[in-house]
Amino acid sequence: DDKTKERLAQFTAAQKVWIGGLSETTTWKTLEKHLAEISKPKITHIYKGKGVAAYESEEDASTIIAALNGSELDGAILELDVWTKPEREKKEPNGKEVKEVKGSVKAEL
């Protein structure tokens, strides 16, 4: 939701952890409890089967990735990684697809 997006926007990418491999039954509360065994996140959110957790510091985020990548939750093996902005595909006026990565490099496909 918009409120969660606004709260997440207050954290740098280095303070956020991307979480994949979640079970369909995992809730944000269950995920937060699992993460809190190492370090309690400031925000935990699940969207379309992926999760994000935001931490007070970059060190906390790095620690969580190292400690819990490959751990099990609700019968699923979690994949934790650094947070990066997603690639976005854009169409140029000529109809060709262009991939833009972090608004910098463009390459015609």
mmCIF file of N, CA, C and O in Angstrom:
data_model
loop_
_atom_site.group_PDB
_atom_site.id
_atom_site.type_symbol
_atom_site.label_atom_id
_atom_site.label_comp_id
_atom_site.label_asym_id
_atom_site.label_seq_id
_atom_site.Cartn_x
_atom_site.Cartn_y
_atom_site.Cartn_z
ATOM 1 N N ASP A 1 0.828 -1.194 0.000
ATOM 2 C CA ASP A 1 0.000 0.000 0.000
ATOM 3 C C ASP A 1 0.872 1.258 0.000
ATOM 4 O O ASP A 1 2.073 1.193 0.225
ATOM 5 N N ASP A 2 0.258 2.395 -0.236
ATOM 6 C CA ASP A 2 0.999 3.643 -0.380
ATOM 7 C C ASP A 2 1.732 4.049 0.893
ATOM 8 O O ASP A 2 2.842 4.568 0.839
ATOM 9 N N LYS A 3 1.109 3.802 2.045
ATOM 10 C CA LYS A 3 1.726 4.175 3.309
ATOM 11 C C LYS A 3 3.034 3.396 3.525
ATOM 12 O O LYS A 3 4.042 3.959 3.941
ATOM 13 N N THR A 4 3.008 2.105 3.214
ATOM 14 C CA THR A 4 4.198 1.273 3.359
ATOM 15 C C THR A 4 5.279 1.735 2.388
ATOM 16 O O THR A 4 6.453 1.818 2.757
ATOM 17 N N LYS A 5 4.900 2.041 1.139
ATOM 18 C CA LYS A 5 5.875 2.531 0.155
ATOM 19 C C LYS A 5 6.536 3.811 0.639
ATOM 20 O O LYS A 5 7.743 3.998 0.490
ATOM 21 N N GLU A 6 5.747 4.714 1.222
ATOM 22 C CA GLU A 6 6.295 5.968 1.748
ATOM 23 C C GLU A 6 7.291 5.700 2.864
ATOM 24 O O GLU A 6 8.353 6.315 2.926
ATOM 25 N N ARG A 7 6.949 4.778 3.758
ATOM 26 C CA ARG A 7 7.857 4.437 4.863
ATOM 27 C C ARG A 7 9.135 3.798 4.340
ATOM 28 O O ARG A 7 10.224 4.114 4.801
ATOM 29 N N LEU A 8 9.013 2.892 3.351
ATOM 30 C CA LEU A 8 10.192 2.243 2.782
ATOM 31 C C LEU A 8 11.094 3.236 2.057
ATOM 32 O O LEU A 8 12.317 3.083 2.048
ATOM 33 N N ALA A 9 10.505 4.258 1.460
ATOM 34 C CA ALA A 9 11.272 5.259 0.723
ATOM 35 C C ALA A 9 12.209 6.051 1.640
ATOM 36 O O ALA A 9 13.167 6.664 1.175
ATOM 37 N N GLN A 10 11.964 6.011 2.931
ATOM 38 C CA GLN A 10 12.810 6.730 3.883
ATOM 39 C C GLN A 10 14.121 5.992 4.165
ATOM 40 O O GLN A 10 15.016 6.540 4.792
ATOM 41 N N PHE A 11 14.244 4.756 3.677
ATOM 42 C CA PHE A 11 15.451 3.962 3.893
ATOM 43 C C PHE A 11 16.261 3.906 2.604
ATOM 44 O O PHE A 11 15.704 3.873 1.511
ATOM 45 N N THR A 12 17.585 3.863 2.731
ATOM 46 C CA THR A 12 18.435 3.723 1.550
ATOM 47 C C THR A 12 18.387 2.273 1.075
ATOM 48 O O THR A 12 18.003 1.372 1.834
ATOM 49 N N ALA A 13 18.802 2.036 -0.159
ATOM 50 C CA ALA A 13 18.836 0.674 -0.692
ATOM 51 C C ALA A 13 19.720 -0.220 0.171
ATOM 52 O O ALA A 13 19.425 -1.400 0.370
ATOM 53 N N ALA A 14 20.800 0.335 0.710
ATOM 54 C CA ALA A 14 21.730 -0.452 1.533
ATOM 55 C C ALA A 14 21.123 -0.879 2.868
ATOM 56 O O ALA A 14 21.623 -1.801 3.510
ATOM 57 N N GLN A 15 20.038 -0.234 3.282
ATOM 58 C CA GLN A 15 19.355 -0.595 4.527
ATOM 59 C C GLN A 15 18.237 -1.606 4.293
ATOM 60 O O GLN A 15 17.619 -2.066 5.242
ATOM 61 N N LYS A 16 17.965 -1.949 3.031
ATOM 62 C CA LYS A 16 16.869 -2.855 2.695
ATOM 63 C C LYS A 16 17.400 -4.206 2.246
ATOM 64 O O LYS A 16 18.468 -4.301 1.656
ATOM 65 N N VAL A 17 16.605 -5.230 2.510
ATOM 66 C CA VAL A 17 16.945 -6.598 2.116
ATOM 67 C C VAL A 17 15.814 -7.135 1.245
ATOM 68 O O VAL A 17 14.647 -7.050 1.624
ATOM 69 N N TRP A 18 16.169 -7.685 0.076
ATOM 70 C CA TRP A 18 15.207 -8.345 -0.804
ATOM 71 C C TRP A 18 15.076 -9.787 -0.334
ATOM 72 O O TRP A 18 16.078 -10.441 -0.021
ATOM 73 N N ILE A 19 13.851 -10.285 -0.277
ATOM 74 C CA ILE A 19 13.612 -11.649 0.214
ATOM 75 C C ILE A 19 12.744 -12.386 -0.808
ATOM 76 O O ILE A 19 11.624 -11.991 -1.096
ATOM 77 N N GLY A 20 13.284 -13.475 -1.346
ATOM 78 C CA GLY A 20 12.568 -14.290 -2.317
ATOM 79 C C GLY A 20 12.396 -15.706 -1.799
ATOM 80 O O GLY A 20 12.933 -16.080 -0.757
ATOM 81 N N GLY A 21 11.635 -16.497 -2.543
ATOM 82 C CA GLY A 21 11.415 -17.894 -2.176
ATOM 83 C C GLY A 21 10.409 -18.096 -1.071
ATOM 84 O O GLY A 21 10.352 -19.157 -0.451
ATOM 85 N N LEU A 22 9.601 -17.088 -0.795
ATOM 86 C CA LEU A 22 8.618 -17.183 0.289
ATOM 87 C C LEU A 22 7.505 -18.170 -0.038
ATOM 88 O O LEU A 22 7.066 -18.275 -1.179
ATOM 89 N N SER A 23 7.049 -18.863 0.981
ATOM 90 C CA SER A 23 5.884 -19.736 0.851
ATOM 91 C C SER A 23 4.641 -18.861 0.685
ATOM 92 O O SER A 23 4.586 -17.745 1.200
ATOM 93 N N GLU A 24 3.647 -19.373 -0.020
ATOM 94 C CA GLU A 24 2.394 -18.629 -0.189
ATOM 95 C C GLU A 24 1.686 -18.404 1.142
ATOM 96 O O GLU A 24 0.875 -17.499 1.271
ATOM 97 N N THR A 25 2.002 -19.228 2.143
ATOM 98 C CA THR A 25 1.331 -19.107 3.443
ATOM 99 C C THR A 25 2.046 -18.149 4.394
ATOM 100 O O THR A 25 1.522 -17.823 5.453
ATOM 101 N N THR A 26 3.230 -17.696 4.026
ATOM 102 C CA THR A 26 3.996 -16.807 4.910
ATOM 103 C C THR A 26 3.364 -15.422 4.964
ATOM 104 O O THR A 26 3.073 -14.825 3.940
ATOM 105 N N THR A 27 3.180 -14.917 6.173
ATOM 106 C CA THR A 27 2.663 -13.562 6.373
ATOM 107 C C THR A 27 3.826 -12.649 6.743
ATOM 108 O O THR A 27 4.910 -13.118 7.117
ATOM 109 N N TRP A 28 3.592 -11.344 6.677
ATOM 110 C CA TRP A 28 4.661 -10.414 7.052
ATOM 111 C C TRP A 28 5.044 -10.593 8.518
ATOM 112 O O TRP A 28 6.201 -10.440 8.886
ATOM 113 N N LYS A 29 4.074 -10.947 9.365
ATOM 114 C CA LYS A 29 4.363 -11.140 10.791
ATOM 115 C C LYS A 29 5.265 -12.353 11.011
ATOM 116 O O LYS A 29 6.194 -12.306 11.817
ATOM 117 N N THR A 30 5.000 -13.442 10.275
ATOM 118 C CA THR A 30 5.825 -14.641 10.380
ATOM 119 C C THR A 30 7.236 -14.349 9.885
ATOM 120 O O THR A 30 8.225 -14.753 10.493
ATOM 121 N N LEU A 31 7.329 -13.633 8.767
ATOM 122 C CA LEU A 31 8.631 -13.267 8.210
ATOM 123 C C LEU A 31 9.396 -12.371 9.175
ATOM 124 O O LEU A 31 10.582 -12.597 9.438
ATOM 125 N N GLU A 32 8.719 -11.384 9.741
ATOM 126 C CA GLU A 32 9.376 -10.473 10.686
ATOM 127 C C GLU A 32 9.898 -11.229 11.906
ATOM 128 O O GLU A 32 11.000 -10.965 12.380
ATOM 129 N N LYS A 33 9.117 -12.162 12.406
ATOM 130 C CA LYS A 33 9.541 -12.959 13.564
ATOM 131 C C LYS A 33 10.802 -13.765 13.224
ATOM 132 O O LYS A 33 11.732 -13.854 14.028
ATOM 133 N N HIS A 34 10.839 -14.341 12.024
ATOM 134 C CA HIS A 34 12.001 -15.116 11.555
ATOM 135 C C HIS A 34 13.237 -14.213 11.475
ATOM 136 O O HIS A 34 14.310 -14.572 11.963
ATOM 137 N N LEU A 35 13.085 -13.026 10.896
ATOM 138 C CA LEU A 35 14.198 -12.085 10.765
ATOM 139 C C LEU A 35 14.662 -11.577 12.128
ATOM 140 O O LEU A 35 15.858 -11.395 12.364
ATOM 141 N N ALA A 36 13.715 -11.369 13.034
ATOM 142 C CA ALA A 36 14.015 -10.805 14.355
ATOM 143 C C ALA A 36 14.860 -11.745 15.213
ATOM 144 O O ALA A 36 15.432 -11.316 16.219
ATOM 145 N N GLU A 37 14.966 -13.021 14.810
ATOM 146 C CA GLU A 37 15.852 -13.929 15.543
ATOM 147 C C GLU A 37 17.294 -13.426 15.467
ATOM 148 O O GLU A 37 18.095 -13.696 16.356
ATOM 149 N N ILE A 38 17.619 -12.683 14.419
ATOM 150 C CA ILE A 38 18.952 -12.106 14.251
ATOM 151 C C ILE A 38 18.927 -10.611 14.544
ATOM 152 O O ILE A 38 19.707 -10.102 15.327
ATOM 153 N N SER A 39 18.012 -9.887 13.894
ATOM 154 C CA SER A 39 17.882 -8.442 14.086
ATOM 155 C C SER A 39 16.487 -8.014 13.643
ATOM 156 O O SER A 39 16.082 -8.298 12.515
ATOM 157 N N LYS A 40 15.761 -7.316 14.533
ATOM 158 C CA LYS A 40 14.381 -6.929 14.220
ATOM 159 C C LYS A 40 14.362 -5.796 13.195
ATOM 160 O O LYS A 40 14.978 -4.758 13.389
ATOM 161 N N PRO A 41 13.652 -6.029 12.078
ATOM 162 C CA PRO A 41 13.563 -4.970 11.062
ATOM 163 C C PRO A 41 12.644 -3.834 11.506
ATOM 164 O O PRO A 41 11.760 -4.022 12.339
ATOM 165 N N LYS A 42 12.861 -2.657 10.921
ATOM 166 C CA LYS A 42 11.992 -1.511 11.172
ATOM 167 C C LYS A 42 10.681 -1.671 10.402
ATOM 168 O O LYS A 42 9.631 -1.254 10.854
ATOM 169 N N ILE A 43 10.776 -2.267 9.197
ATOM 170 C CA ILE A 43 9.603 -2.512 8.348
ATOM 171 C C ILE A 43 9.770 -3.882 7.694
ATOM 172 O O ILE A 43 10.863 -4.228 7.247
ATOM 173 N N THR A 44 8.685 -4.634 7.637
ATOM 174 C CA THR A 44 8.660 -5.897 6.902
ATOM 175 C C THR A 44 7.415 -5.864 6.019
ATOM 176 O O THR A 44 6.330 -5.526 6.488
ATOM 177 N N HIS A 45 7.594 -6.193 4.735
ATOM 178 C CA HIS A 45 6.470 -6.127 3.806
ATOM 179 C C HIS A 45 6.578 -7.265 2.803
ATOM 180 O O HIS A 45 7.679 -7.614 2.380
ATOM 181 N N ILE A 46 5.436 -7.855 2.434
ATOM 182 C CA ILE A 46 5.388 -8.898 1.419
ATOM 183 C C ILE A 46 4.467 -8.410 0.305
ATOM 184 O O ILE A 46 3.373 -7.903 0.558
ATOM 185 N N TYR A 47 4.946 -8.556 -0.953
ATOM 186 C CA TYR A 47 4.175 -8.126 -2.107
ATOM 187 C C TYR A 47 4.447 -9.084 -3.252
ATOM 188 O O TYR A 47 5.602 -9.282 -3.641
ATOM 189 N N LYS A 48 3.399 -9.703 -3.774
ATOM 190 C CA LYS A 48 3.508 -10.636 -4.900
ATOM 191 C C LYS A 48 4.554 -11.725 -4.664
ATOM 192 O O LYS A 48 5.382 -12.001 -5.514
ATOM 193 N N GLY A 49 4.525 -12.299 -3.473
ATOM 194 C CA GLY A 49 5.401 -13.429 -3.177
ATOM 195 C C GLY A 49 6.839 -13.082 -2.858
ATOM 196 O O GLY A 49 7.663 -13.960 -2.624
ATOM 197 N N LYS A 50 7.169 -11.800 -2.839
ATOM 198 C CA LYS A 50 8.516 -11.346 -2.489
ATOM 199 C C LYS A 50 8.416 -10.487 -1.237
ATOM 200 O O LYS A 50 7.382 -9.916 -0.941
ATOM 201 N N GLY A 51 9.519 -10.403 -0.528
ATOM 202 C CA GLY A 51 9.504 -9.606 0.688
ATOM 203 C C GLY A 51 10.590 -8.557 0.682
ATOM 204 O O GLY A 51 11.566 -8.635 -0.063
ATOM 205 N N VAL A 52 10.409 -7.573 1.537
ATOM 206 C CA VAL A 52 11.422 -6.558 1.781
ATOM 207 C C VAL A 52 11.432 -6.290 3.276
ATOM 208 O O VAL A 52 10.386 -6.291 3.938
ATOM 209 N N ALA A 53 12.635 -6.122 3.796
ATOM 210 C CA ALA A 53 12.791 -5.730 5.193
ATOM 211 C C ALA A 53 13.741 -4.547 5.227
ATOM 212 O O ALA A 53 14.739 -4.528 4.506
ATOM 213 N N ALA A 54 13.416 -3.552 6.024
ATOM 214 C CA ALA A 54 14.259 -2.368 6.148
ATOM 215 C C ALA A 54 14.844 -2.327 7.552
ATOM 216 O O ALA A 54 14.142 -2.593 8.532
ATOM 217 N N TYR A 55 16.121 -1.997 7.623
ATOM 218 C CA TYR A 55 16.852 -2.006 8.885
ATOM 219 C C TYR A 55 17.412 -0.632 9.225
ATOM 220 O O TYR A 55 17.595 0.215 8.365
ATOM 221 N N GLU A 56 17.711 -0.468 10.513
ATOM 222 C CA GLU A 56 18.277 0.774 11.033
ATOM 223 C C GLU A 56 19.595 1.112 10.342
ATOM 224 O O GLU A 56 19.870 2.262 10.038
ATOM 225 N N SER A 57 20.412 0.088 10.073
ATOM 226 C CA SER A 57 21.739 0.337 9.503
ATOM 227 C C SER A 57 22.055 -0.627 8.360
ATOM 228 O O SER A 57 21.441 -1.682 8.227
ATOM 229 N N GLU A 58 23.044 -0.249 7.561
ATOM 230 C CA GLU A 58 23.528 -1.114 6.479
ATOM 231 C C GLU A 58 24.118 -2.396 7.066
ATOM 232 O O GLU A 58 23.984 -3.468 6.482
ATOM 233 N N GLU A 59 24.768 -2.262 8.216
ATOM 234 C CA GLU A 59 25.387 -3.420 8.869
ATOM 235 C C GLU A 59 24.339 -4.457 9.257
ATOM 236 O O GLU A 59 24.557 -5.658 9.069
ATOM 237 N N ASP A 60 23.205 -3.997 9.790
ATOM 238 C CA ASP A 60 22.123 -4.925 10.151
ATOM 239 C C ASP A 60 21.614 -5.660 8.912
ATOM 240 O O ASP A 60 21.383 -6.866 8.950
ATOM 241 N N ALA A 61 21.454 -4.935 7.803
ATOM 242 C CA ALA A 61 20.975 -5.545 6.566
ATOM 243 C C ALA A 61 21.974 -6.599 6.074
ATOM 244 O O ALA A 61 21.589 -7.710 5.705
ATOM 245 N N SER A 62 23.255 -6.271 6.101
ATOM 246 C CA SER A 62 24.294 -7.223 5.670
ATOM 247 C C SER A 62 24.321 -8.457 6.558
ATOM 248 O O SER A 62 24.483 -9.583 6.074
ATOM 249 N N THR A 63 24.158 -8.245 7.861
ATOM 250 C CA THR A 63 24.163 -9.353 8.819
ATOM 251 C C THR A 63 23.004 -10.310 8.551
ATOM 252 O O THR A 63 23.176 -11.527 8.569
ATOM 253 N N ILE A 64 21.820 -9.757 8.299
ATOM 254 C CA ILE A 64 20.642 -10.584 8.028
ATOM 255 C C ILE A 64 20.847 -11.426 6.774
ATOM 256 O O ILE A 64 20.535 -12.612 6.754
ATOM 257 N N ILE A 65 21.374 -10.808 5.721
ATOM 258 C CA ILE A 65 21.608 -11.536 4.468
ATOM 259 C C ILE A 65 22.564 -12.701 4.719
ATOM 260 O O ILE A 65 22.301 -13.833 4.317
ATOM 261 N N ALA A 66 23.658 -12.430 5.412
ATOM 262 C CA ALA A 66 24.658 -13.468 5.676
ATOM 263 C C ALA A 66 24.102 -14.581 6.567
ATOM 264 O O ALA A 66 24.371 -15.763 6.346
ATOM 265 N N ALA A 67 23.293 -14.200 7.550
ATOM 266 C CA ALA A 67 22.809 -15.177 8.536
ATOM 267 C C ALA A 67 21.627 -16.003 8.042
ATOM 268 O O ALA A 67 21.517 -17.190 8.373
ATOM 269 N N LEU A 68 20.731 -15.408 7.259
ATOM 270 C CA LEU A 68 19.471 -16.095 6.945
ATOM 271 C C LEU A 68 19.281 -16.482 5.483
ATOM 272 O O LEU A 68 18.289 -17.130 5.148
ATOM 273 N N ASN A 69 20.205 -16.118 4.595
ATOM 274 C CA ASN A 69 20.093 -16.571 3.207
ATOM 275 C C ASN A 69 20.193 -18.093 3.208
ATOM 276 O O ASN A 69 21.114 -18.668 3.770
ATOM 277 N N GLY A 70 19.207 -18.756 2.608
ATOM 278 C CA GLY A 70 19.182 -20.219 2.588
ATOM 279 C C GLY A 70 18.480 -20.838 3.784
ATOM 280 O O GLY A 70 18.385 -22.054 3.892
ATOM 281 N N SER A 71 17.966 -19.999 4.690
ATOM 282 C CA SER A 71 17.241 -20.533 5.853
ATOM 283 C C SER A 71 15.837 -20.967 5.431
ATOM 284 O O SER A 71 15.356 -20.625 4.356
ATOM 285 N N GLU A 72 15.187 -21.746 6.300
ATOM 286 C CA GLU A 72 13.855 -22.268 5.988
ATOM 287 C C GLU A 72 12.793 -21.547 6.800
ATOM 288 O O GLU A 72 12.968 -21.276 7.981
ATOM 289 N N LEU A 73 11.679 -21.232 6.130
ATOM 290 C CA LEU A 73 10.530 -20.622 6.792
ATOM 291 C C LEU A 73 9.273 -21.167 6.128
ATOM 292 O O LEU A 73 9.130 -21.100 4.904
ATOM 293 N N ASP A 74 8.376 -21.707 6.912
ATOM 294 C CA ASP A 74 7.112 -22.272 6.410
ATOM 295 C C ASP A 74 7.346 -23.283 5.281
ATOM 296 O O ASP A 74 6.607 -23.327 4.297
ATOM 297 N N GLY A 75 8.410 -24.075 5.398
ATOM 298 C CA GLY A 75 8.689 -25.119 4.422
ATOM 299 C C GLY A 75 9.351 -24.636 3.140
ATOM 300 O O GLY A 75 9.536 -25.402 2.199
ATOM 301 N N ALA A 76 9.708 -23.369 3.076
ATOM 302 C CA ALA A 76 10.357 -22.812 1.882
ATOM 303 C C ALA A 76 11.769 -22.331 2.235
ATOM 304 O O ALA A 76 12.018 -21.886 3.360
ATOM 305 N N ILE A 77 12.678 -22.437 1.275
ATOM 306 C CA ILE A 77 14.040 -21.955 1.466
ATOM 307 C C ILE A 77 14.102 -20.499 1.002
ATOM 308 O O ILE A 77 13.809 -20.190 -0.153
ATOM 309 N N LEU A 78 14.485 -19.625 1.921
ATOM 310 C CA LEU A 78 14.504 -18.197 1.621
ATOM 311 C C LEU A 78 15.778 -17.793 0.889
ATOM 312 O O LEU A 78 16.853 -18.319 1.149
ATOM 313 N N GLU A 79 15.626 -16.829 0.013
ATOM 314 C CA GLU A 79 16.758 -16.222 -0.671
ATOM 315 C C GLU A 79 16.785 -14.759 -0.259
ATOM 316 O O GLU A 79 15.840 -14.016 -0.522
ATOM 317 N N LEU A 80 17.845 -14.355 0.405
ATOM 318 C CA LEU A 80 17.997 -12.962 0.830
ATOM 319 C C LEU A 80 19.135 -12.339 0.047
ATOM 320 O O LEU A 80 20.171 -12.965 -0.163
ATOM 321 N N ASP A 81 18.931 -11.098 -0.384
ATOM 322 C CA ASP A 81 19.947 -10.433 -1.186
ATOM 323 C C ASP A 81 19.860 -8.931 -0.964
ATOM 324 O O ASP A 81 18.901 -8.435 -0.367
ATOM 325 N N VAL A 82 20.840 -8.223 -1.488
ATOM 326 C CA VAL A 82 20.828 -6.770 -1.389
ATOM 327 C C VAL A 82 19.667 -6.221 -2.202
ATOM 328 O O VAL A 82 19.190 -6.854 -3.139
ATOM 329 N N TRP A 83 19.209 -5.055 -1.831
ATOM 330 C CA TRP A 83 18.088 -4.406 -2.497
ATOM 331 C C TRP A 83 18.621 -3.605 -3.677
ATOM 332 O O TRP A 83 19.502 -2.784 -3.522
ATOM 333 N N THR A 84 18.069 -3.830 -4.859
ATOM 334 C CA THR A 84 18.414 -3.026 -6.030
ATOM 335 C C THR A 84 17.138 -2.589 -6.705
ATOM 336 O O THR A 84 16.113 -3.250 -6.583
ATOM 337 N N LYS A 85 17.214 -1.480 -7.407
ATOM 338 C CA LYS A 85 16.033 -1.015 -8.131
ATOM 339 C C LYS A 85 15.775 -1.947 -9.301
ATOM 340 O O LYS A 85 16.706 -2.376 -9.966
ATOM 341 N N PRO A 86 14.523 -2.270 -9.572
ATOM 342 C CA PRO A 86 14.208 -3.176 -10.690
ATOM 343 C C PRO A 86 14.484 -2.521 -12.038
ATOM 344 O O PRO A 86 14.374 -1.306 -12.179
ATOM 345 N N GLU A 87 14.858 -3.367 -13.017
ATOM 346 C CA GLU A 87 14.984 -2.879 -14.387
ATOM 347 C C GLU A 87 13.586 -2.595 -14.895
ATOM 348 O O GLU A 87 12.661 -3.347 -14.632
ATOM 349 N N ARG A 88 13.451 -1.538 -15.655
ATOM 350 C CA ARG A 88 12.147 -1.210 -16.221
ATOM 351 C C ARG A 88 12.275 -1.175 -17.732
ATOM 352 O O ARG A 88 13.177 -0.553 -18.265
ATOM 353 N N GLU A 89 11.355 -1.856 -18.388
ATOM 354 C CA GLU A 89 11.363 -1.840 -19.844
ATOM 355 C C GLU A 89 10.487 -0.692 -20.322
ATOM 356 O O GLU A 89 9.384 -0.496 -19.847
ATOM 357 N N LYS A 90 11.048 0.081 -21.237
ATOM 358 C CA LYS A 90 10.307 1.205 -21.797
ATOM 359 C C LYS A 90 10.252 1.045 -23.302
ATOM 360 O O LYS A 90 11.123 0.457 -23.905
ATOM 361 N N LYS A 91 9.227 1.598 -23.884
ATOM 362 C CA LYS A 91 9.100 1.588 -25.348
ATOM 363 C C LYS A 91 9.449 2.989 -25.854
ATOM 364 O O LYS A 91 8.941 3.984 -25.345
ATOM 365 N N GLU A 92 10.326 3.018 -26.830
ATOM 366 C CA GLU A 92 10.679 4.280 -27.475
ATOM 367 C C GLU A 92 9.573 4.615 -28.481
ATOM 368 O O GLU A 92 8.798 3.743 -28.890
ATOM 369 N N PRO A 93 9.509 5.857 -28.935
ATOM 370 C CA PRO A 93 8.489 6.228 -29.923
ATOM 371 C C PRO A 93 8.547 5.372 -31.193
ATOM 372 O O PRO A 93 7.534 5.155 -31.840
ATOM 373 N N ASN A 94 9.731 4.829 -31.532
ATOM 374 C CA ASN A 94 9.862 3.984 -32.724
ATOM 375 C C ASN A 94 9.376 2.556 -32.479
ATOM 376 O O ASN A 94 9.441 1.710 -33.358
ATOM 377 N N GLY A 95 8.911 2.257 -31.266
ATOM 378 C CA GLY A 95 8.354 0.948 -30.945
ATOM 379 C C GLY A 95 9.365 -0.055 -30.442
ATOM 380 O O GLY A 95 9.004 -1.150 -30.036
ATOM 381 N N LYS A 96 10.651 0.297 -30.459
ATOM 382 C CA LYS A 96 11.677 -0.628 -29.979
ATOM 383 C C LYS A 96 11.700 -0.606 -28.454
ATOM 384 O O LYS A 96 11.503 0.437 -27.834
ATOM 385 N N GLU A 97 11.955 -1.787 -27.887
ATOM 386 C CA GLU A 97 12.054 -1.860 -26.437
ATOM 387 C C GLU A 97 13.426 -1.365 -26.004
ATOM 388 O O GLU A 97 14.433 -1.636 -26.637
ATOM 389 N N VAL A 98 13.443 -0.662 -24.901
ATOM 390 C CA VAL A 98 14.690 -0.170 -24.341
ATOM 391 C C VAL A 98 14.705 -0.531 -22.866
ATOM 392 O O VAL A 98 13.719 -0.332 -22.163
ATOM 393 N N LYS A 99 15.815 -1.097 -22.412
ATOM 394 C CA LYS A 99 15.947 -1.378 -20.979
ATOM 395 C C LYS A 99 16.691 -0.219 -20.351
ATOM 396 O O LYS A 99 17.725 0.214 -20.850
ATOM 397 N N GLU A 100 16.159 0.261 -19.260
ATOM 398 C CA GLU A 100 16.802 1.346 -18.552
ATOM 399 C C GLU A 100 17.118 0.838 -17.153
ATOM 400 O O GLU A 100 16.252 0.362 -16.440
ATOM 401 N N VAL A 101 18.373 0.926 -16.791
ATOM 402 C CA VAL A 101 18.803 0.459 -15.483
ATOM 403 C C VAL A 101 19.159 1.674 -14.644
ATOM 404 O O VAL A 101 20.080 2.417 -14.974
ATOM 405 N N LYS A 102 18.417 1.888 -13.572
ATOM 406 C CA LYS A 102 18.625 3.013 -12.666
ATOM 407 C C LYS A 102 18.704 4.347 -13.403
ATOM 408 O O LYS A 102 19.464 5.225 -13.038
ATOM 409 N N GLY A 103 17.978 4.446 -14.518
ATOM 410 C CA GLY A 103 17.887 5.716 -15.212
ATOM 411 C C GLY A 103 19.158 6.149 -15.908
ATOM 412 O O GLY A 103 19.301 7.303 -16.258
ATOM 413 N N SER A 104 20.110 5.242 -16.129
ATOM 414 C CA SER A 104 21.375 5.687 -16.694
ATOM 415 C C SER A 104 21.638 5.148 -18.103
ATOM 416 O O SER A 104 21.574 5.861 -19.063
ATOM 417 N N VAL A 105 21.902 3.878 -18.218
ATOM 418 C CA VAL A 105 22.341 3.286 -19.484
ATOM 419 C C VAL A 105 21.143 2.792 -20.289
ATOM 420 O O VAL A 105 20.268 2.140 -19.752
ATOM 421 N N LYS A 106 21.130 3.085 -21.567
ATOM 422 C CA LYS A 106 20.059 2.608 -22.443
ATOM 423 C C LYS A 106 20.670 1.698 -23.503
ATOM 424 O O LYS A 106 21.738 1.979 -24.014
ATOM 425 N N ALA A 107 19.989 0.636 -23.810
ATOM 426 C CA ALA A 107 20.437 -0.266 -24.870
ATOM 427 C C ALA A 107 19.232 -0.699 -25.678
ATOM 428 O O ALA A 107 18.231 -1.128 -25.104
ATOM 429 N N GLU A 108 19.295 -0.594 -26.993
ATOM 430 C CA GLU A 108 18.187 -1.050 -27.838
ATOM 431 C C GLU A 108 18.207 -2.555 -27.915
ATOM 432 O O GLU A 108 19.248 -3.167 -28.000
ATOM 433 N N LEU A 109 17.037 -3.160 -27.885
ATOM 434 C CA LEU A 109 16.925 -4.618 -27.976
ATOM 435 C C LEU A 109 16.380 -5.011 -29.316
ATOM 436 O O LEU A 109 15.601 -4.350 -29.907
#
